[in-house]
Amino acid sequence: MPHSPDPDEDDLDAIPAPPPVFHVEQALLGALLFDPQRLGDLTGISAEAFSTAAHAALFTAINTLPPPDPVEHTKTTTWLNQVLTAGREQARGLTASYLHTLIQVCPWPRHAPAYARMVEAEHARRRLRAAAEHLVQTVHDASLPHPVQTVLAEADALAALVDDIAARFPPRAGVLPRTPASPPATAPDYAEAVEEEQLLLATATAHPDDVESVRWLIPEDFTQPLHAGLWQCLTTLVRRQEPVDPVTVLWEAQQRGLLHDGSEPGDVLRLLAEPAGSVEHWSQRALKRSLLAAADRSARRIAAYTDDPTNTPFQLVAGARRSLADIGAIRTRWQHATGRPLPRRPQATPTTRAGPSIRRAPAASQPPARPAAVRAAVGRTP
């Protein structure tokens, strides 16, 4: 008989174990609580880098309060009580016992710079994933009045973030992420694209002199393999200055093996015989769709890189830049197609690299002992 869970029964197995960075954050905060002077060894880390509100509140309190006298700190818990009081203003669930736990779980306070760099690395991963997800949402936002310009602005913001991460964690040459590119989460609806591509092909067949004016459109911009192949046939005939009509395009398609997939010649002829509108209009529509699709693929690929915890910040930067290059190539063609000024990419501002300080810590053969006053009194609520 299957077990019926008691509504009042605690399902501890359903609570996921904290990720490694949670323990790193604990070690860093414990080091700073044990030896507040270690804060001077840290550069480039802020409260936003921490994964929980409680840890962020504690770091803010440590970073805001004046550091205690080192000798006095070994004798009393006055400064620790002040940190707890300040931290509770942002995270009311903080307790004195948790501060005690943080101090106890820190193996080596002198390793605080290394802990800080690990926390910053995980923060960079979260920031990159959030920016990539926001770009995906922007691509699919049907309410945007100018989707291409907005998407390109978001892509530029993502590129600026990648530059910022690279400044903190300079990429190593040849180090690419190990995660393969992920396919789109859902299959796109190609109904409108198919209809517009058919109109483009038919209109270009009826007005082949206009094909040269849209040389920025390439077969890869089409959503259907048959349509991409027919566009190649059209552009080839125009380049050769040969007659262009549905029959000559059909014959070129046969020579290229495009009908081997089961496409009926009669269907191709009918597709090419119903022109409407202008070649430039339908070409811009196809290119716009291709640009948005490229932005979606690039953003999803970057998000997939961040999902793999084995990818380092160096690899994330390298993979993200390669993915964003796909958007850049179509962006250039869009500018040629429309002649419109595009949003300028914001310049990356110099940032301080997160990393260990060059100051050497004194060597020690074993972890330092906790001061008696800290061990005995940190558990007392102020």
GROMACS .gro file of C-alpha atoms in nm:
model
  382
    1MET     CA    1   0.000   0.000   0.000
    2PRO     CA    2   0.152   0.337  -0.095
    3HIS     CA    3   0.265   0.565   0.183
    4SER     CA    4   0.040   0.865   0.243
    5PRO     CA    5   0.253   1.156   0.365
    6ASP     CA    6   0.146   1.328   0.683
    7PRO     CA    7   0.068   1.697   0.615
    8ASP     CA    8   0.264   1.783   0.929
    9GLU     CA    9   0.558   1.562   0.835
   10ASP     CA   10   0.879   1.746   0.741
   11ASP     CA   11   1.008   1.636   0.403
   12LEU     CA   12   1.375   1.708   0.459
   13ASP     CA   13   1.470   1.519   0.143
   14ALA     CA   14   1.285   1.781  -0.064
   15ILE     CA   15   1.519   2.055   0.057
   16PRO     CA   16   1.809   2.079  -0.188
   17ALA     CA   17   2.159   2.086  -0.047
   18PRO     CA   18   2.324   2.428  -0.066
   19PRO     CA   19   2.564   2.474  -0.358
   20PRO     CA   20   2.940   2.494  -0.301
   21VAL     CA   21   2.939   2.874  -0.321
   22PHE     CA   22   2.719   2.886  -0.010
   23HIS     CA   23   2.995   2.723   0.192
   24VAL     CA   24   3.252   2.953   0.034
   25GLU     CA   25   3.047   3.254   0.139
   26GLN     CA   26   3.029   3.115   0.491
   27ALA     CA   27   3.407   3.074   0.500
   28LEU     CA   28   3.460   3.429   0.374
   29LEU     CA   29   3.222   3.585   0.624
   30GLY     CA   30   3.368   3.373   0.903
   31ALA     CA   31   3.716   3.497   0.815
   32LEU     CA   32   3.600   3.859   0.828
   33LEU     CA   33   3.415   3.809   1.156
   34PHE     CA   34   3.715   3.638   1.311
   35ASP     CA   35   3.965   3.891   1.176
   36PRO     CA   36   3.796   4.210   1.046
   37GLN     CA   37   4.133   4.342   0.928
   38ARG     CA   38   4.114   4.089   0.644
   39LEU     CA   39   3.860   4.314   0.476
   40GLY     CA   40   4.148   4.530   0.359
   41ASP     CA   41   4.283   4.234   0.159
   42LEU     CA   42   3.969   4.216  -0.056
   43THR     CA   43   3.911   4.410  -0.376
   44GLY     CA   44   3.625   4.418  -0.623
   45ILE     CA   45   3.363   4.238  -0.414
   46SER     CA   46   3.032   4.386  -0.301
   47ALA     CA   47   2.726   4.267  -0.112
   48GLU     CA   48   2.549   4.190  -0.441
   49ALA     CA   49   2.797   3.909  -0.501
   50PHE     CA   50   2.649   3.696  -0.222
   51SER     CA   51   2.379   3.442  -0.302
   52THR     CA   52   2.158   3.493   0.004
   53ALA     CA   53   2.006   3.799   0.166
   54ALA     CA   54   2.150   3.703   0.504
   55HIS     CA   55   2.505   3.680   0.372
   56ALA     CA   56   2.468   4.006   0.181
   57ALA     CA   57   2.338   4.181   0.493
   58LEU     CA   58   2.629   4.052   0.701
   59PHE     CA   59   2.887   4.162   0.445
   60THR     CA   60   2.726   4.506   0.425
   61ALA     CA   61   2.743   4.539   0.801
   62ILE     CA   62   3.106   4.427   0.813
   63ASN     CA   63   3.197   4.662   0.530
   64THR     CA   64   3.010   4.958   0.681
   65LEU     CA   65   3.105   4.943   1.048
   66PRO     CA   66   3.446   5.072   1.154
   67PRO     CA   67   3.678   4.779   1.221
   68PRO     CA   68   3.748   4.706   1.588
   69ASP     CA   69   4.081   4.728   1.761
   70PRO     CA   70   4.250   4.392   1.695
   71VAL     CA   71   4.348   4.339   2.056
   72GLU     CA   72   4.010   4.443   2.189
   73HIS     CA   73   3.838   4.215   1.937
   74THR     CA   74   4.010   3.909   2.091
   75LYS     CA   75   3.867   3.995   2.431
   76THR     CA   76   3.510   4.112   2.373
   77THR     CA   77   3.222   4.056   2.134
   78THR     CA   78   3.124   4.423   2.114
   79TRP     CA   79   3.197   4.454   1.743
   80LEU     CA   80   3.032   4.120   1.664
   81ASN     CA   81   2.720   4.238   1.843
   82GLN     CA   82   2.723   4.556   1.636
   83VAL     CA   83   2.753   4.353   1.317
   84LEU     CA   84   2.460   4.137   1.420
   85THR     CA   85   2.246   4.438   1.502
   86ALA     CA   86   2.327   4.607   1.171
   87GLY     CA   87   2.274   4.285   0.975
   88ARG     CA   88   1.933   4.229   1.128
   89GLU     CA   89   1.814   4.555   0.975
   90GLN     CA   90   1.828   4.383   0.635
   91ALA     CA   91   1.786   4.017   0.735
   92ARG     CA   92   1.581   3.978   1.052
   93GLY     CA   93   1.646   3.604   1.066
   94LEU     CA   94   2.013   3.645   1.154
   95THR     CA   95   2.112   3.506   1.491
   96ALA     CA   96   2.417   3.522   1.712
   97SER     CA   97   2.454   3.146   1.683
   98TYR     CA   98   2.486   3.177   1.305
   99LEU     CA   99   2.773   3.422   1.345
  100HIS     CA  100   2.932   3.166   1.574
  101THR     CA  101   2.882   2.898   1.307
  102LEU     CA  102   3.044   3.117   1.039
  103ILE     CA  103   3.354   3.165   1.249
  104GLN     CA  104   3.377   2.796   1.327
  105VAL     CA  105   3.341   2.676   0.965
  106CYS     CA  106   3.614   2.903   0.828
  107PRO     CA  107   3.924   2.681   0.792
  108TRP     CA  108   4.181   2.957   0.728
  109PRO     CA  109   4.094   3.326   0.775
  110ARG     CA  110   4.408   3.422   0.583
  111HIS     CA  111   4.252   3.261   0.275
  112ALA     CA  112   3.981   3.530   0.264
  113PRO     CA  113   4.105   3.678  -0.071
  114ALA     CA  114   4.075   3.336  -0.235
  115TYR     CA  115   3.726   3.289  -0.094
  116ALA     CA  116   3.627   3.634  -0.223
  117ARG     CA  117   3.744   3.548  -0.572
  118MET     CA  118   3.535   3.230  -0.568
  119VAL     CA  119   3.228   3.424  -0.458
  120GLU     CA  120   3.287   3.678  -0.734
  121ALA     CA  121   3.325   3.401  -0.992
  122GLU     CA  122   2.987   3.253  -0.902
  123HIS     CA  123   2.833   3.600  -0.901
  124ALA     CA  124   2.965   3.654  -1.253
  125ARG     CA  125   2.794   3.331  -1.359
  126ARG     CA  126   2.460   3.444  -1.212
  127ARG     CA  127   2.487   3.789  -1.372
  128LEU     CA  128   2.565   3.641  -1.712
  129ARG     CA  129   2.276   3.398  -1.693
  130ALA     CA  130   2.031   3.671  -1.589
  131ALA     CA  131   2.141   3.893  -1.878
  132ALA     CA  132   2.111   3.606  -2.128
  133GLU     CA  133   1.763   3.518  -2.003
  134HIS     CA  134   1.660   3.883  -2.029
  135LEU     CA  135   1.776   3.890  -2.391
  136VAL     CA  136   1.564   3.582  -2.468
  137GLN     CA  137   1.261   3.750  -2.309
  138THR     CA  138   1.322   4.064  -2.513
  139VAL     CA  139   1.341   3.867  -2.838
  140HIS     CA  140   0.997   3.719  -2.772
  141ASP     CA  141   0.832   4.038  -2.644
  142ALA     CA  142   0.563   4.103  -2.905
  143SER     CA  143   0.474   4.440  -2.752
  144LEU     CA  144   0.799   4.613  -2.850
  145PRO     CA  145   0.749   4.896  -3.103
  146HIS     CA  146   1.104   4.858  -3.238
  147PRO     CA  147   1.208   4.499  -3.165
  148VAL     CA  148   1.535   4.496  -3.362
  149GLN     CA  149   1.671   4.812  -3.201
  150THR     CA  150   1.564   4.696  -2.856
  151VAL     CA  151   1.711   4.349  -2.898
  152LEU     CA  152   2.039   4.490  -3.025
  153ALA     CA  153   2.055   4.726  -2.727
  154GLU     CA  154   2.006   4.428  -2.494
  155ALA     CA  155   2.273   4.235  -2.682
  156ASP     CA  156   2.508   4.530  -2.635
  157ALA     CA  157   2.431   4.533  -2.263
  158LEU     CA  158   2.512   4.163  -2.249
  159ALA     CA  159   2.838   4.224  -2.437
  160ALA     CA  160   2.929   4.502  -2.194
  161LEU     CA  161   2.869   4.263  -1.904
  162VAL     CA  162   3.097   4.008  -2.070
  163ASP     CA  163   3.364   4.279  -2.098
  164ASP     CA  164   3.323   4.358  -1.729
  165ILE     CA  165   3.365   3.992  -1.634
  166ALA     CA  166   3.667   3.966  -1.863
  167ALA     CA  167   3.825   4.262  -1.685
  168ARG     CA  168   3.783   4.082  -1.354
  169PHE     CA  169   3.872   3.738  -1.488
  170PRO     CA  170   4.087   3.780  -1.802
  171PRO     CA  171   4.020   3.489  -2.041
  172ARG     CA  172   4.293   3.245  -2.125
  173ALA     CA  173   4.371   3.187  -2.491
  174GLY     CA  174   4.203   2.885  -2.642
  175VAL     CA  175   3.990   2.799  -2.339
  176LEU     CA  176   3.633   2.739  -2.458
  177PRO     CA  177   3.339   2.619  -2.248
  178ARG     CA  178   3.270   2.248  -2.245
  179THR     CA  179   2.891   2.272  -2.265
  180PRO     CA  180   2.754   2.205  -2.616
  181ALA     CA  181   2.516   2.458  -2.766
  182SER     CA  182   2.160   2.393  -2.653
  183PRO     CA  183   1.865   2.385  -2.895
  184PRO     CA  184   1.577   2.631  -2.849
  185ALA     CA  185   1.347   2.535  -2.563
  186THR     CA  186   1.038   2.538  -2.787
  187ALA     CA  187   0.995   2.498  -3.162
  188PRO     CA  188   0.916   2.835  -3.318
  189ASP     CA  189   0.597   2.893  -3.516
  190TYR     CA  190   0.709   2.915  -3.878
  191ALA     CA  191   0.363   2.970  -4.033
  192GLU     CA  192   0.409   3.342  -4.091
  193ALA     CA  193   0.772   3.297  -4.194
  194VAL     CA  194   0.682   3.033  -4.455
  195GLU     CA  195   0.418   3.256  -4.611
  196GLU     CA  196   0.645   3.560  -4.625
  197GLU     CA  197   0.938   3.364  -4.766
  198GLN     CA  198   0.714   3.226  -5.039
  199LEU     CA  199   0.603   3.579  -5.128
  200LEU     CA  200   0.967   3.690  -5.137
  201LEU     CA  201   1.068   3.409  -5.372
  202ALA     CA  202   0.772   3.468  -5.603
  203THR     CA  203   0.826   3.844  -5.609
  204ALA     CA  204   1.199   3.805  -5.674
  205THR     CA  205   1.123   3.565  -5.958
  206ALA     CA  206   0.885   3.821  -6.110
  207HIS     CA  207   1.130   4.110  -6.057
  208PRO     CA  208   1.481   3.962  -6.083
  209ASP     CA  209   1.636   4.307  -6.141
  210ASP     CA  210   1.560   4.385  -5.775
  211VAL     CA  211   1.758   4.088  -5.642
  212GLU     CA  212   2.092   4.268  -5.672
  213SER     CA  213   1.968   4.540  -5.435
  214VAL     CA  214   1.921   4.288  -5.152
  215ARG     CA  215   2.259   4.116  -5.167
  216TRP     CA  216   2.272   4.139  -4.787
  217LEU     CA  217   2.013   3.858  -4.768
  218ILE     CA  218   2.171   3.512  -4.760
  219PRO     CA  219   2.022   3.159  -4.769
  220GLU     CA  220   2.087   3.113  -4.397
  221ASP     CA  221   1.826   3.381  -4.326
  222PHE     CA  222   1.546   3.151  -4.447
  223THR     CA  223   1.366   2.919  -4.210
  224GLN     CA  224   1.298   2.642  -4.467
  225PRO     CA  225   1.575   2.449  -4.648
  226LEU     CA  226   1.375   2.448  -4.973
  227HIS     CA  227   1.331   2.825  -4.959
  228ALA     CA  228   1.702   2.875  -4.889
  229GLY     CA  229   1.787   2.658  -5.187
  230LEU     CA  230   1.546   2.841  -5.417
  231TRP     CA  231   1.698   3.172  -5.313
  232GLN     CA  232   2.039   3.035  -5.411
  233CYS     CA  233   1.895   2.937  -5.747
  234LEU     CA  234   1.754   3.285  -5.800
  235THR     CA  235   2.071   3.470  -5.706
  236THR     CA  236   2.281   3.234  -5.920
  237LEU     CA  237   2.065   3.294  -6.228
  238VAL     CA  238   2.075   3.669  -6.172
  239ARG     CA  239   2.452   3.665  -6.129
  240ARG     CA  240   2.492   3.468  -6.451
  241GLN     CA  241   2.253   3.711  -6.625
  242GLU     CA  242   2.040   3.418  -6.738
  243PRO     CA  243   1.661   3.430  -6.788
  244VAL     CA  244   1.465   3.418  -6.463
  245ASP     CA  245   1.111   3.283  -6.440
  246PRO     CA  246   0.944   2.998  -6.248
  247VAL     CA  247   1.052   2.739  -6.503
  248THR     CA  248   1.421   2.839  -6.512
  249VAL     CA  249   1.431   2.852  -6.132
  250LEU     CA  250   1.270   2.507  -6.116
  251TRP     CA  251   1.530   2.368  -6.356
  252GLU     CA  252   1.815   2.519  -6.151
  253ALA     CA  253   1.658   2.364  -5.840
  254GLN     CA  254   1.661   2.024  -6.004
  255GLN     CA  255   2.029   2.066  -6.098
  256ARG     CA  256   2.107   2.142  -5.735
  257GLY     CA  257   1.915   1.841  -5.606
  258LEU     CA  258   1.653   2.045  -5.423
  259LEU     CA  259   1.368   1.825  -5.540
  260HIS     CA  260   1.515   1.508  -5.391
  261ASP     CA  261   1.341   1.576  -5.060
  262GLY     CA  262   1.004   1.499  -5.214
  263SER     CA  263   0.910   1.850  -5.325
  264GLU     CA  264   0.671   1.835  -5.620
  265PRO     CA  265   0.770   2.040  -5.928
  266GLY     CA  266   0.413   2.165  -5.962
  267ASP     CA  267   0.413   2.292  -5.605
  268VAL     CA  268   0.738   2.480  -5.668
  269LEU     CA  269   0.599   2.638  -5.983
  270ARG     CA  270   0.286   2.753  -5.799
  271LEU     CA  271   0.498   2.890  -5.514
  272LEU     CA  272   0.701   3.100  -5.758
  273ALA     CA  273   0.401   3.228  -5.956
  274GLU     CA  274   0.224   3.440  -5.692
  275PRO     CA  275   0.423   3.764  -5.640
  276ALA     CA  276   0.308   4.046  -5.412
  277GLY     CA  277   0.468   4.356  -5.265
  278SER     CA  278   0.836   4.432  -5.314
  279VAL     CA  279   1.152   4.226  -5.294
  280GLU     CA  280   1.309   4.472  -5.050
  281HIS     CA  281   1.013   4.460  -4.811
  282TRP     CA  282   1.002   4.082  -4.785
  283SER     CA  283   1.381   4.061  -4.769
  284GLN     CA  284   1.392   4.296  -4.472
  285ARG     CA  285   1.124   4.090  -4.302
  286ALA     CA  286   1.329   3.775  -4.352
  287LEU     CA  287   1.646   3.942  -4.228
  288LYS     CA  288   1.468   4.081  -3.922
  289ARG     CA  289   1.343   3.735  -3.835
  290SER     CA  290   1.691   3.593  -3.885
  291LEU     CA  291   1.845   3.857  -3.657
  292LEU     CA  292   1.597   3.790  -3.377
  293ALA     CA  293   1.649   3.415  -3.413
  294ALA     CA  294   2.027   3.462  -3.393
  295ALA     CA  295   1.990   3.669  -3.076
  296ASP     CA  296   1.768   3.399  -2.925
  297ARG     CA  297   2.016   3.120  -3.012
  298SER     CA  298   2.313   3.315  -2.880
  299ALA     CA  299   2.142   3.401  -2.553
  300ARG     CA  300   2.027   3.042  -2.498
  301ARG     CA  301   2.376   2.914  -2.572
  302ILE     CA  302   2.526   3.154  -2.317
  303ALA     CA  303   2.267   3.050  -2.060
  304ALA     CA  304   2.357   2.686  -2.125
  305TYR     CA  305   2.723   2.767  -2.061
  306THR     CA  306   2.632   2.919  -1.723
  307ASP     CA  307   2.432   2.609  -1.631
  308ASP     CA  308   2.749   2.400  -1.636
  309PRO     CA  309   2.928   2.458  -1.303
  310THR     CA  310   3.253   2.323  -1.447
  311ASN     CA  311   3.286   2.626  -1.676
  312THR     CA  312   3.514   2.888  -1.524
  313PRO     CA  313   3.471   3.263  -1.573
  314PHE     CA  314   3.749   3.245  -1.834
  315GLN     CA  315   3.550   2.989  -2.033
  316LEU     CA  316   3.223   3.177  -1.992
  317VAL     CA  317   3.381   3.490  -2.138
  318ALA     CA  318   3.529   3.303  -2.432
  319GLY     CA  319   3.205   3.119  -2.509
  320ALA     CA  320   2.986   3.428  -2.468
  321ARG     CA  321   3.201   3.636  -2.701
  322ARG     CA  322   3.192   3.368  -2.967
  323SER     CA  323   2.814   3.344  -2.937
  324LEU     CA  324   2.766   3.722  -2.953
  325ALA     CA  325   2.974   3.735  -3.271
  326ASP     CA  326   2.684   3.565  -3.452
  327ILE     CA  327   2.461   3.862  -3.367
  328GLY     CA  328   2.728   4.106  -3.480
  329ALA     CA  329   2.747   3.956  -3.828
  330ILE     CA  330   2.372   3.987  -3.888
  331ARG     CA  331   2.369   4.331  -3.728
  332THR     CA  332   2.606   4.457  -3.998
  333ARG     CA  333   2.385   4.321  -4.273
  334TRP     CA  334   2.077   4.476  -4.111
  335GLN     CA  335   2.243   4.814  -4.115
  336HIS     CA  336   2.322   4.772  -4.485
  337ALA     CA  337   1.963   4.666  -4.549
  338THR     CA  338   1.792   4.953  -4.370
  339GLY     CA  339   2.050   5.229  -4.366
  340ARG     CA  340   1.928   5.313  -4.017
  341PRO     CA  341   2.165   5.408  -3.735
  342LEU     CA  342   2.174   5.134  -3.476
  343PRO     CA  343   2.214   5.174  -3.101
  344ARG     CA  344   2.575   5.220  -3.007
  345ARG     CA  345   2.729   4.962  -2.783
  346PRO     CA  346   2.806   5.106  -2.438
  347GLN     CA  347   3.173   5.122  -2.357
  348ALA     CA  348   3.292   4.897  -2.078
  349THR     CA  349   3.398   5.088  -1.770
  350PRO     CA  350   3.721   4.988  -1.599
  351THR     CA  351   3.661   4.763  -1.301
  352THR     CA  352   3.878   4.635  -1.024
  353ARG     CA  353   3.975   4.277  -1.072
  354ALA     CA  354   3.857   4.045  -0.799
  355GLY     CA  355   4.142   3.842  -0.669
  356PRO     CA  356   4.386   3.779  -0.392
  357SER     CA  357   4.585   4.067  -0.258
  358ILE     CA  358   4.955   4.075  -0.324
  359ARG     CA  359   5.012   4.116   0.050
  360ARG     CA  360   5.148   3.796   0.194
  361ALA     CA  361   4.990   3.643   0.500
  362PRO     CA  362   5.220   3.493   0.763
  363ALA     CA  363   5.274   3.121   0.724
  364ALA     CA  364   5.112   2.896   0.981
  365SER     CA  365   5.140   2.525   1.043
  366GLN     CA  366   4.784   2.483   1.171
  367PRO     CA  367   4.457   2.680   1.167
  368PRO     CA  368   4.463   2.966   1.419
  369ALA     CA  369   4.282   2.913   1.744
  370ARG     CA  370   3.969   3.118   1.808
  371PRO     CA  371   4.009   3.382   2.080
  372ALA     CA  372   3.855   3.269   2.404
  373ALA     CA  373   3.625   3.570   2.422
  374VAL     CA  374   3.492   3.502   2.072
  375ARG     CA  375   3.437   3.132   2.141
  376ALA     CA  376   3.262   3.191   2.469
  377ALA     CA  377   3.058   3.502   2.403
  378VAL     CA  378   2.968   3.511   2.036
  379GLY     CA  379   2.668   3.291   2.107
  380ARG     CA  380   2.518   3.548   2.340
  381THR     CA  381   2.246   3.760   2.186
  382PRO     CA  382   2.323   4.132   2.221
   0.00000   0.00000   0.00000
